[in-house]
GROMACS .gro file of C-alpha atoms in nm:
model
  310
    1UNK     CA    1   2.775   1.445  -6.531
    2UNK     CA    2   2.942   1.605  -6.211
    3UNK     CA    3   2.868   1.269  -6.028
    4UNK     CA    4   3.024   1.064  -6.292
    5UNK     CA    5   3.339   1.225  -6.226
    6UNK     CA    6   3.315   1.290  -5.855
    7UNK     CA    7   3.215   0.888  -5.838
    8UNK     CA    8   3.561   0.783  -6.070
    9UNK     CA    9   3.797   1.018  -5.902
   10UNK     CA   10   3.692   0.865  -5.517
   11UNK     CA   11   3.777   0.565  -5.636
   12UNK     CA   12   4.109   0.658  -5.884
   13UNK     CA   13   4.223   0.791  -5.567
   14UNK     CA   14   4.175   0.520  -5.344
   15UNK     CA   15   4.296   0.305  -5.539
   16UNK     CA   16   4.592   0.508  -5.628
   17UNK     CA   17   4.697   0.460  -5.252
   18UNK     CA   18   4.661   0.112  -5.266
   19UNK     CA   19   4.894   0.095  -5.602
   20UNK     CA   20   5.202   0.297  -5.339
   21UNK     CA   21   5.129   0.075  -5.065
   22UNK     CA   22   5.251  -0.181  -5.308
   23UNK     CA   23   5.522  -0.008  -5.367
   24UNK     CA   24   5.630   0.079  -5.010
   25UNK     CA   25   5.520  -0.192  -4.902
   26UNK     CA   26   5.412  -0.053  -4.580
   27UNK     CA   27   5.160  -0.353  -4.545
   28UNK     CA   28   5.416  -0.668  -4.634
   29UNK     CA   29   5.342  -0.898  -4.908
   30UNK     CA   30   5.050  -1.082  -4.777
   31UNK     CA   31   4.837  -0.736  -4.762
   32UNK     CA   32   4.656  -0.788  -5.073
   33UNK     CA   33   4.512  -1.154  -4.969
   34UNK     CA   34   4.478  -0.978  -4.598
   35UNK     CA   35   4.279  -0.747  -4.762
   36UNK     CA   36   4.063  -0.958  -5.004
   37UNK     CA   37   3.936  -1.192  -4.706
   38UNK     CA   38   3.859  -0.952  -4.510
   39UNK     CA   39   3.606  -0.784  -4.768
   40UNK     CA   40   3.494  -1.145  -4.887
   41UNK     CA   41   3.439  -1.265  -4.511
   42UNK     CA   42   3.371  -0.979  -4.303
   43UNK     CA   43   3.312  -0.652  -4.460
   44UNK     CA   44   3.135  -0.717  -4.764
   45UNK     CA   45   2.835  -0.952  -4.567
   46UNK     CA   46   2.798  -0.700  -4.396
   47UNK     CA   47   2.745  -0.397  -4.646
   48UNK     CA   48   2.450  -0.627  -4.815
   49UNK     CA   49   2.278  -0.704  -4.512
   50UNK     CA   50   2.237  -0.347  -4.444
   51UNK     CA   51   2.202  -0.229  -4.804
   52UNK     CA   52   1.942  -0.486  -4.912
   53UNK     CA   53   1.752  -0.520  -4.596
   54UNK     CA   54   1.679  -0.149  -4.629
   55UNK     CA   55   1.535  -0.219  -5.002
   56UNK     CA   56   1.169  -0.182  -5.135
   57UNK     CA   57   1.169  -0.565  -5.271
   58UNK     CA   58   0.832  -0.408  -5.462
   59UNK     CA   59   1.104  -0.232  -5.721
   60UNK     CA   60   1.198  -0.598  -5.847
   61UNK     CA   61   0.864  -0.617  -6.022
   62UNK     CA   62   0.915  -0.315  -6.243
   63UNK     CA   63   1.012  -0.313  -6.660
   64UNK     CA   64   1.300  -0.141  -6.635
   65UNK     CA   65   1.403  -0.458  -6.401
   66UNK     CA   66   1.371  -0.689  -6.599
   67UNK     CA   67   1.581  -0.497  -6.923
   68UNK     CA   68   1.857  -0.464  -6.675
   69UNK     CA   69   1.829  -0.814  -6.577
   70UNK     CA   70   1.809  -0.927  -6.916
   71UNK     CA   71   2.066  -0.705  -7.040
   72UNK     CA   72   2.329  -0.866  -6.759
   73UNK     CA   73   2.184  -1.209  -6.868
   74UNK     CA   74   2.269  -1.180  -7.298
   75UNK     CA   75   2.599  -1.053  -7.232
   76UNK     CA   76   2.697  -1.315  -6.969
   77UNK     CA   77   2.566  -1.610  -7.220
   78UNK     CA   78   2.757  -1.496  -7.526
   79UNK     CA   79   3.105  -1.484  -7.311
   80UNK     CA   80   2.995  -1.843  -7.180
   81UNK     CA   81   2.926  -1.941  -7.519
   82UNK     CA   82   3.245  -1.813  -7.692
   83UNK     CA   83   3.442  -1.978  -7.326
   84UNK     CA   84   3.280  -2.333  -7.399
   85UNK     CA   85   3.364  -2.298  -7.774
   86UNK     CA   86   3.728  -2.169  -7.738
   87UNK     CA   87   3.740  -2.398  -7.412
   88UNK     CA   88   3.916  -2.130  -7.156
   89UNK     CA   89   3.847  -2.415  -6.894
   90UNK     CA   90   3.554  -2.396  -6.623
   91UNK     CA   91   3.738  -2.117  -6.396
   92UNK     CA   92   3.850  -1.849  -6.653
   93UNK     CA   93   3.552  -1.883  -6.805
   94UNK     CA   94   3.354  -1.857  -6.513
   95UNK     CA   95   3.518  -1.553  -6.389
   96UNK     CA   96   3.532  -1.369  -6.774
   97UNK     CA   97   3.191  -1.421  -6.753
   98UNK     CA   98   3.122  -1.217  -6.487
   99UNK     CA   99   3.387  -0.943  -6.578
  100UNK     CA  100   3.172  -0.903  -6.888
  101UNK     CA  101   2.857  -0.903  -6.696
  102UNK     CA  102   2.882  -0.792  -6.343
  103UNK     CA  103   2.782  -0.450  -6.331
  104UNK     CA  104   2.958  -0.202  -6.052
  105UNK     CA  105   2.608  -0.147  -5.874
  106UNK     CA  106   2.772  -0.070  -5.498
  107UNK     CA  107   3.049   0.137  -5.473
  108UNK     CA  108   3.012   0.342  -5.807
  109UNK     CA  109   2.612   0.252  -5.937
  110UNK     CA  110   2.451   0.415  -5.635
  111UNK     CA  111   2.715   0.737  -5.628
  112UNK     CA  112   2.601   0.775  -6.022
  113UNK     CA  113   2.246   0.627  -5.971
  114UNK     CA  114   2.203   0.901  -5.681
  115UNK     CA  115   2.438   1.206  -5.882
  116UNK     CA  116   2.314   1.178  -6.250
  117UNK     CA  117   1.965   0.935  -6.213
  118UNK     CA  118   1.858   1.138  -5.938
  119UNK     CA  119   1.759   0.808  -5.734
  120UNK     CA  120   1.995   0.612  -5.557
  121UNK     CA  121   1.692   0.279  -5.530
  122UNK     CA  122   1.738   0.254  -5.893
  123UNK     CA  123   2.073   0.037  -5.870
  124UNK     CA  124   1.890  -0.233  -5.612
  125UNK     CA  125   1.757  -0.425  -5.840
  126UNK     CA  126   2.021  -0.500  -6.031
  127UNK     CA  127   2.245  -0.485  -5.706
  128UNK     CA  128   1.978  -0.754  -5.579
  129UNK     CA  129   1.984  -0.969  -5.886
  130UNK     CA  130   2.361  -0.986  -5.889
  131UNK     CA  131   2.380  -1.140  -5.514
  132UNK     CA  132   2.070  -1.366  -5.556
  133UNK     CA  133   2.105  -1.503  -5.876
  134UNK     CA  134   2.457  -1.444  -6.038
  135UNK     CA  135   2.704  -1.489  -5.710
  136UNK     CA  136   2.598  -1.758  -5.571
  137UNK     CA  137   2.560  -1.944  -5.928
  138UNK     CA  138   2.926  -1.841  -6.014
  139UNK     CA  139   3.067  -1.870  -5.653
  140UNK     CA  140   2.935  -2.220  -5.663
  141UNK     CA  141   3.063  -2.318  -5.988
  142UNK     CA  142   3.417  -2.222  -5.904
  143UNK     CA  143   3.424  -2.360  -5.548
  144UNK     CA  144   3.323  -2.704  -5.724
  145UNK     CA  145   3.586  -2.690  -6.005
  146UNK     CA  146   3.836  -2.635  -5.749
  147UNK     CA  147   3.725  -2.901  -5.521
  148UNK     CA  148   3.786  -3.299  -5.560
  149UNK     CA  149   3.420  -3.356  -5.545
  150UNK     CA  150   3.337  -3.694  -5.793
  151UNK     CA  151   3.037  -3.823  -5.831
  152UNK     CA  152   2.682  -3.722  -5.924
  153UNK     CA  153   2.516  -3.704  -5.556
  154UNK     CA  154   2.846  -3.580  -5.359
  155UNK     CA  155   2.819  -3.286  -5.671
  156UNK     CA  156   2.512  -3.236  -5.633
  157UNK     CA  157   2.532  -3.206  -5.183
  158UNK     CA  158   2.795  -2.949  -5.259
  159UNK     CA  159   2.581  -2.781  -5.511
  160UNK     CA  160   2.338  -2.723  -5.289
  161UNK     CA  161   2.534  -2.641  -4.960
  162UNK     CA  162   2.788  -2.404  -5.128
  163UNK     CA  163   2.532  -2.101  -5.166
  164UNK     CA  164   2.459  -2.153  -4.788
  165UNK     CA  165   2.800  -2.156  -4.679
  166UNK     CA  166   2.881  -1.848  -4.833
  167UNK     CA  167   2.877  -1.566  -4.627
  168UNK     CA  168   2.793  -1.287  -4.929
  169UNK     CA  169   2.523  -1.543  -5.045
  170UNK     CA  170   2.393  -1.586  -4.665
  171UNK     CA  171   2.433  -1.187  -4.587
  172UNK     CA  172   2.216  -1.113  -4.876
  173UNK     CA  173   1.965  -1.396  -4.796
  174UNK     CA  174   1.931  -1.233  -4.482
  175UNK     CA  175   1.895  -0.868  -4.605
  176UNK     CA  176   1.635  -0.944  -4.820
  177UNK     CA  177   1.421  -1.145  -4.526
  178UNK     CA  178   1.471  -0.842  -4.332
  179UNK     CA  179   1.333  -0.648  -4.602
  180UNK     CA  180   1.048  -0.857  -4.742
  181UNK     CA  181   0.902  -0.913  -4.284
  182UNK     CA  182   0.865  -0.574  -4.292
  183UNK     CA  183   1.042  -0.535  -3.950
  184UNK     CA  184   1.358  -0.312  -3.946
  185UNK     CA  185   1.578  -0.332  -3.671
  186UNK     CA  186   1.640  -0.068  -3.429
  187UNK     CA  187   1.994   0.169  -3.524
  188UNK     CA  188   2.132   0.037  -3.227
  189UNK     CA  189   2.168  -0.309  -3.401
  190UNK     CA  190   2.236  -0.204  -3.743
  191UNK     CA  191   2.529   0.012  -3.658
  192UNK     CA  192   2.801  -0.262  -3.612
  193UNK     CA  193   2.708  -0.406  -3.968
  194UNK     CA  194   2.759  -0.021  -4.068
  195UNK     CA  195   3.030   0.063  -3.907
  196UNK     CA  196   3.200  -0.310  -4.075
  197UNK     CA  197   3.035  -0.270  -4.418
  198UNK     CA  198   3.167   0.082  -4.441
  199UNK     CA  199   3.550  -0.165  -4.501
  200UNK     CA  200   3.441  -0.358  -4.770
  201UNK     CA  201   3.487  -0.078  -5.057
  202UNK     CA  202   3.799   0.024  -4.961
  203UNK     CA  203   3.969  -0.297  -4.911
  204UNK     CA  204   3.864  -0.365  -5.246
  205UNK     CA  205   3.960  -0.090  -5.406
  206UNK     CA  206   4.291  -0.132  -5.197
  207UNK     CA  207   4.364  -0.529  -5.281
  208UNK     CA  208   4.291  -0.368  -5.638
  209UNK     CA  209   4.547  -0.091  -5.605
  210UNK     CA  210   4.796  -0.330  -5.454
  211UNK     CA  211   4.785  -0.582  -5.758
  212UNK     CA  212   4.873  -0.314  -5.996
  213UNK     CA  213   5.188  -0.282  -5.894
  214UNK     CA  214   5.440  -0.490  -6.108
  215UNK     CA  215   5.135  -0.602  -6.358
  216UNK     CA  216   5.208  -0.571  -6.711
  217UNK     CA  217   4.995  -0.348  -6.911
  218UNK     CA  218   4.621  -0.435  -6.977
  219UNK     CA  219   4.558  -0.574  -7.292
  220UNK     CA  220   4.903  -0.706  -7.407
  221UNK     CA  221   4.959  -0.997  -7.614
  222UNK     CA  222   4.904  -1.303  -7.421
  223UNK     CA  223   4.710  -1.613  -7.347
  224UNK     CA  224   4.447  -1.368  -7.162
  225UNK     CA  225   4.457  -1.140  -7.406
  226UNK     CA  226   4.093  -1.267  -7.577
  227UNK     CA  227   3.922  -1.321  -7.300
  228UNK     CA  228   3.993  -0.987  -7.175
  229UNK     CA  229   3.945  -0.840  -7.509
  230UNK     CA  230   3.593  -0.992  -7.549
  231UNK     CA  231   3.501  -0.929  -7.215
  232UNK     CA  232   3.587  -0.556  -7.226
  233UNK     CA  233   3.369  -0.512  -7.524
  234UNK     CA  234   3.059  -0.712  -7.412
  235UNK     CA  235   3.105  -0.531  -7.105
  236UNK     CA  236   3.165  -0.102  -7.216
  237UNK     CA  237   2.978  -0.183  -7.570
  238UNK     CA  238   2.720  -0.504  -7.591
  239UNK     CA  239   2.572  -0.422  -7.269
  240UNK     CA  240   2.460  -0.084  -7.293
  241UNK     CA  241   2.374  -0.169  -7.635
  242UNK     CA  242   2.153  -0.435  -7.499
  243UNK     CA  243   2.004  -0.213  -7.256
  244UNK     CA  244   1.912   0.000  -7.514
  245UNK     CA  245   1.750  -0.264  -7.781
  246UNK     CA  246   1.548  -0.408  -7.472
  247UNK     CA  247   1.426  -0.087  -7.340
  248UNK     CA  248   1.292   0.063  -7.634
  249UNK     CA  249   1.263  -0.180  -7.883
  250UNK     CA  250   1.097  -0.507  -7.628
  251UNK     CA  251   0.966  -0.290  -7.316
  252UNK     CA  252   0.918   0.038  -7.494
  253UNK     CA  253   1.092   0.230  -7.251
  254UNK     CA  254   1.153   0.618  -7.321
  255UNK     CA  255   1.288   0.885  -7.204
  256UNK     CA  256   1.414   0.908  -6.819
  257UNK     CA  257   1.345   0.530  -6.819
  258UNK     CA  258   1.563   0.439  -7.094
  259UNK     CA  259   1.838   0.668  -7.017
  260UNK     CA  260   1.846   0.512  -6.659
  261UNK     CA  261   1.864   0.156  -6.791
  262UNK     CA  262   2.133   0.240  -7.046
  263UNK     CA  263   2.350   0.418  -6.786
  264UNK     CA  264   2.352   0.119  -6.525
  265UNK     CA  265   2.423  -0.095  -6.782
  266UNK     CA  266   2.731   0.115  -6.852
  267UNK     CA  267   2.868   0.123  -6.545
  268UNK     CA  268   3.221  -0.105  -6.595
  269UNK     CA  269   3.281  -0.486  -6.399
  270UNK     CA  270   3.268  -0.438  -5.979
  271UNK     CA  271   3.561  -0.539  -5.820
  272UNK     CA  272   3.421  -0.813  -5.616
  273UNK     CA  273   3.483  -0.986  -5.965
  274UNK     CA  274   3.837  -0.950  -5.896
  275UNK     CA  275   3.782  -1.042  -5.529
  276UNK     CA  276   3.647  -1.348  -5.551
  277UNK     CA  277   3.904  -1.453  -5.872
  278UNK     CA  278   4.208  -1.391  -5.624
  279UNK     CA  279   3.993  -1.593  -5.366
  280UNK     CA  280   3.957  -1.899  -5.582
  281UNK     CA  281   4.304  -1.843  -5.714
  282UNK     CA  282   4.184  -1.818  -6.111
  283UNK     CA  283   4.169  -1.600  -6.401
  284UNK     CA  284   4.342  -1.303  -6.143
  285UNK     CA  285   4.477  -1.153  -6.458
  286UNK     CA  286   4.165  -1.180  -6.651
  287UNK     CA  287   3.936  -0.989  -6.398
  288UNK     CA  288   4.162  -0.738  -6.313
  289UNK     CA  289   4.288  -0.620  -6.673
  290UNK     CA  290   3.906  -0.641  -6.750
  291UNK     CA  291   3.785  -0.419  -6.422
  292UNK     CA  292   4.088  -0.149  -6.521
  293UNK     CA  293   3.966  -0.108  -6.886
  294UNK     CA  294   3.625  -0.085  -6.830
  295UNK     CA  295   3.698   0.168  -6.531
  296UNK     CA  296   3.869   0.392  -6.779
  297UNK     CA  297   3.621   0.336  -7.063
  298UNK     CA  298   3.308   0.389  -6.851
  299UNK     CA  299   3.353   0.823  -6.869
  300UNK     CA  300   3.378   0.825  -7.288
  301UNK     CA  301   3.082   0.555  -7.299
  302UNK     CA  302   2.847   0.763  -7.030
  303UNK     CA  303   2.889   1.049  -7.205
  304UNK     CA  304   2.847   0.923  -7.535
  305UNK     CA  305   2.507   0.784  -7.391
  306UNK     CA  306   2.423   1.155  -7.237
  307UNK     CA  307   2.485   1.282  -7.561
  308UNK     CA  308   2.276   1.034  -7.781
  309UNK     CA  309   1.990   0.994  -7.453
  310UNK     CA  310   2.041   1.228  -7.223
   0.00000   0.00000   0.00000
């Protein structure tokens, strides 16, 4: 467990800095959108290049893939579900969906994945599945709702070109056709995209800092307050629990297996979630009361899983 609490305090600490240079502010007030484009445009394309084109694509073909995929996929269809119903509109929902789905695989999953699973490669696929499938999906839903784009076919162009104009979308694409030609380019080339990806947590985590400054307790009474509510839940609780009931009940998964399945699905909401709300300019309030709670709640859930698994 010495990883789960070296991984928390990096971050508690970096983003503690970022909540004082709100306070200062040493940065002026347009730091935290500074900082947000930079890790959506720059930094943050180039941390998955590097990251995924130095994956086994072979580990995507595994069971305890497709419980963590599956896991993601139930808790991210009952918050769309309970969205529609309530009708939170296309962008909060969109967003809530992925605070109560999108799993902190970068910055925190391989620290605990490497600490406490003893394998840092066990966090890809889910890292992989996340840019592939549920970014682009989500990034493209929101750039449409908050588009003028009317009709069927001038929907349907931008449906398709959105993914490619992305640049986390078209870093990952890349990574992974790195990876999957076998070729690996020489250090020489790949250090730039290190040296630029090495940003992209800690303007995050910086942006996220910065926004906490001023904010209003998490959780308060409020029109958000549901959304978050349910999202938190699905995300510390259903997920983990789904995890579990896929594991061992659908894949039979025991042991080291299950435990490692359980504990990704644990891990609380990424903060690109609240990147790429403050990029599109919706449900800010929803993605970052969500990312805070299930920050905090992530220690008391991971060891209640150690306890029961471990």
């Amino acid at each position: 467990m010495s990883g789960v609490i070296v991984g928390f305090g990096v971050i508690a600490s970096v983003v503690a800095i970022g909540y004082m240079l709100g306070r200062i502010p040493l940065l002026g007030p347009g730091a935290r959108e500074v900082l947000n484009r930079l890790a959506f445009y720059v930094a943050s394309p180039a941390l998955l290049f590097t990251i995924l084109a130095r994956t086994d694509l072979s580990v995507l073909l595994s069971p305890p893939v497709l419980v963590s995929v599956l896991s993601v996929v139930v808790v991210a269809v009952l918050f769309l579900v309970v969205g529609v119903i309530r009708r939170w509109g296309v962008g909060r929902t969109t967003v809530g969906t992925l605070g109560s789905s999108y799993v902190n695989a970068g910055n925190l999953g391989i620290p605990i994945s490497a600490y406490v699973l003893g394998d840092a490669s066990l966090v890809a696929p889910i890292l992989l599945f996340q840019l592939l499938v549920l970014a682009p999906v989500s990034l493209t839903v929101l750039d449409l709702s908050n588009g003028r784009v009317r009709g069927f076919w001038p929907v349907l162009r931008r449906s398709l070109g959105t993914p490619v104009r992305n640049p986390v979308v078209i870093a990952s694409l890349a990574g992974v056709a790195v990876s999957a030609s076998g070729w690996m380019p020489p250090g020489p080339l790949m250090e730039p995209f290190d040296l630029v990806g090495g940003m992209a947590v800690p303007a995050m985590l910086l942006a996220f800092g910065i926004s906490l400054h001023g904010s209003a307790m998490p959780g308060r009474s409020g029109p958000d307050q549901v959304p978050v509510l349910l999202a938190v839940a699905l995300k510390s609780v259903g997920q983990p629990l789904a995890a579990w009931a896929l594991g061992s009940l659908v894949f039979g998964l025991e042991g080291a297996a299950l435990f490692a399945v359980v504990v990704l699905a644990a891990l609380p909401t990424a903060q690109n979630v609240f990147n790429y709300a403050t990029l599109y300019r919706t449900g800010e309030v929803i993605t970052r009361e969500v990312v805070l709670l299930t920050t905090v709640l992530t220690v008391p859930v991971l060891f209640t899983i150690t306890l029961l698994l471990g």
